[in-house]
C-alpha positions as protocol buffer text, in pm:
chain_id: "A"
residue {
  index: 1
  type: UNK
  ca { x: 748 y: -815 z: -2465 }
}
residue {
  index: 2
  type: UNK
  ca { x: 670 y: -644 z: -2146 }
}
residue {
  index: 3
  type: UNK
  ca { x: 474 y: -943 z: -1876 }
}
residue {
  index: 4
  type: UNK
  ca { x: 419 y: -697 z: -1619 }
}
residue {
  index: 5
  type: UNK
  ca { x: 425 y: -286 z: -1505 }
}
residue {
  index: 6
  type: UNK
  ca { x: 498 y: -169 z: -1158 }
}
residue {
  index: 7
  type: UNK
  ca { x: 441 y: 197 z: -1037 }
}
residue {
  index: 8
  type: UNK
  ca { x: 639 y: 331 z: -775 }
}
residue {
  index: 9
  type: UNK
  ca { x: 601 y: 642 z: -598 }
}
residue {
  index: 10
  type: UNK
  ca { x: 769 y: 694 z: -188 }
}
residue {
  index: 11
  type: UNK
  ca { x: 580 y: 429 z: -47 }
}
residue {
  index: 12
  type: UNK
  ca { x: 300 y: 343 z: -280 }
}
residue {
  index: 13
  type: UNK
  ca { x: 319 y: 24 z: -486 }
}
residue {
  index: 14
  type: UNK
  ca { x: 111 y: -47 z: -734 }
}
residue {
  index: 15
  type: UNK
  ca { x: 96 y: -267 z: -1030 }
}
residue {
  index: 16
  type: UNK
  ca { x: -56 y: -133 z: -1361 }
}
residue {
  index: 17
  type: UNK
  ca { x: -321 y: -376 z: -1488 }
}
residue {
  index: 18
  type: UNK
  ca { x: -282 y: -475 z: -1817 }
}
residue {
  index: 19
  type: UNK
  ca { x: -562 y: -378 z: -2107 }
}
residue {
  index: 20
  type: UNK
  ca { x: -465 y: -644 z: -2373 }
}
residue {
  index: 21
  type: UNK
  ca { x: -168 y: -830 z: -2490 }
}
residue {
  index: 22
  type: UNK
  ca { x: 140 y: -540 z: -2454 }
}
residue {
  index: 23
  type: UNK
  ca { x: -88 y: -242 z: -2325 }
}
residue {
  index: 24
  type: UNK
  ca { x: -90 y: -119 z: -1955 }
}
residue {
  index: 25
  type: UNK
  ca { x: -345 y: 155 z: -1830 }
}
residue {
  index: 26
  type: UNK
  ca { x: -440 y: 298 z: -1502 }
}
residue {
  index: 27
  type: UNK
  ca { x: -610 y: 612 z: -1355 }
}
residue {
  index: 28
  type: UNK
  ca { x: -565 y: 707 z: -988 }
}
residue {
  index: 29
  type: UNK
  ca { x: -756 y: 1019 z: -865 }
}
residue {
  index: 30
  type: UNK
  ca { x: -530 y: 1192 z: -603 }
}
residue {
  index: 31
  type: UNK
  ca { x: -693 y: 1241 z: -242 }
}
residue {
  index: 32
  type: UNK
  ca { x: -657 y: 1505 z: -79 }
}
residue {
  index: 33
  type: UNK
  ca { x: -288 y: 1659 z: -33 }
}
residue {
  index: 34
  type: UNK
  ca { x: -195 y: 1878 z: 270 }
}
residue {
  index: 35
  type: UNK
  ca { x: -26 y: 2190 z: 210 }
}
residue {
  index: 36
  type: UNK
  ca { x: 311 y: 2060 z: 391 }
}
residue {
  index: 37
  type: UNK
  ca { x: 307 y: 1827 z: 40 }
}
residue {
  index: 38
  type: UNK
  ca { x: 232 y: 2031 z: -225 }
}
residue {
  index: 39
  type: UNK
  ca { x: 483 y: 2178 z: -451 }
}
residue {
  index: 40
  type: UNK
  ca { x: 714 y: 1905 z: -385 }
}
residue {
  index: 41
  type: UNK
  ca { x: 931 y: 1767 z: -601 }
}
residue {
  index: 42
  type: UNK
  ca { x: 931 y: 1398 z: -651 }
}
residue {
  index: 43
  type: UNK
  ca { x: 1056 y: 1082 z: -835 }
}
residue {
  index: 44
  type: UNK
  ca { x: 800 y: 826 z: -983 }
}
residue {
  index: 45
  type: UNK
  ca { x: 928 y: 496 z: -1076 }
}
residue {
  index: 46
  type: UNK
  ca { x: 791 y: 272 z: -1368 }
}
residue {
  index: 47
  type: UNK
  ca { x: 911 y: -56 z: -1360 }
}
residue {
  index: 48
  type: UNK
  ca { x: 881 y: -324 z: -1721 }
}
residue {
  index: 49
  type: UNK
  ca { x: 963 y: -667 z: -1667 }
}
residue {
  index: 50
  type: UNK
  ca { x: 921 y: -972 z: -1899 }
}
residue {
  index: 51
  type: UNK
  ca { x: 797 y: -1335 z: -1863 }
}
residue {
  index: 52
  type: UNK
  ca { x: 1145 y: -1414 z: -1713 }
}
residue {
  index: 53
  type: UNK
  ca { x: 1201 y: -1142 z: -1480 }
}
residue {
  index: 54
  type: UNK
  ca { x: 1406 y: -918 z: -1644 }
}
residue {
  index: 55
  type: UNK
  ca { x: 1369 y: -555 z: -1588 }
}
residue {
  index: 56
  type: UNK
  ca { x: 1383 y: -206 z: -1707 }
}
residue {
  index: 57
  type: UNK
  ca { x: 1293 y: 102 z: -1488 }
}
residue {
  index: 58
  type: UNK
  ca { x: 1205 y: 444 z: -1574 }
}
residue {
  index: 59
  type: UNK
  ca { x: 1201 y: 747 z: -1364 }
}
residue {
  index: 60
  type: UNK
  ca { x: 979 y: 995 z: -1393 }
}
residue {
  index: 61
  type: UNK
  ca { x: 1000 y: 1371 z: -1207 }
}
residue {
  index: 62
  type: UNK
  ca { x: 655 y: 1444 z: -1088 }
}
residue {
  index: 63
  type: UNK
  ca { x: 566 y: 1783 z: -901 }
}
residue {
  index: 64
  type: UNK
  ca { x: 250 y: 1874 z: -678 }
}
residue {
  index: 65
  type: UNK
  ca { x: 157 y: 2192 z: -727 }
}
């Protein structure tokens, strides 16, 4: 019984909006990335929490290529 869905990534925050009762979907077109960036390596977090505040996080590996 997931209330809410946070995505994490460095310094971007975002929360996921919510579709209908138990569904979250997003889509997020990536700017432009300077060279320096790509083919890094990084961690995305995904954050669940409940009417009460209880949580559950997921990390995800996510690479630029």
């Amino acid at each position: 019984n997931v209330a809410s869905v946070e995505l994490r990534l460095r310094s971007y925050v975002t929360n996921v909006p919510r579709t209908t009762f138990g569904e979250f979907e997003m889509s997020y077109h990536v700017p432009h990335v300077p060279r320096f960036v790509r083919r890094g390596h990084y961690t995305m977090q995904i954050i669940a929490r409940n009417a009460a505040g209880t949580s559950v996080e997921r990390d995800v590996d996510l690479t630029l290529k």
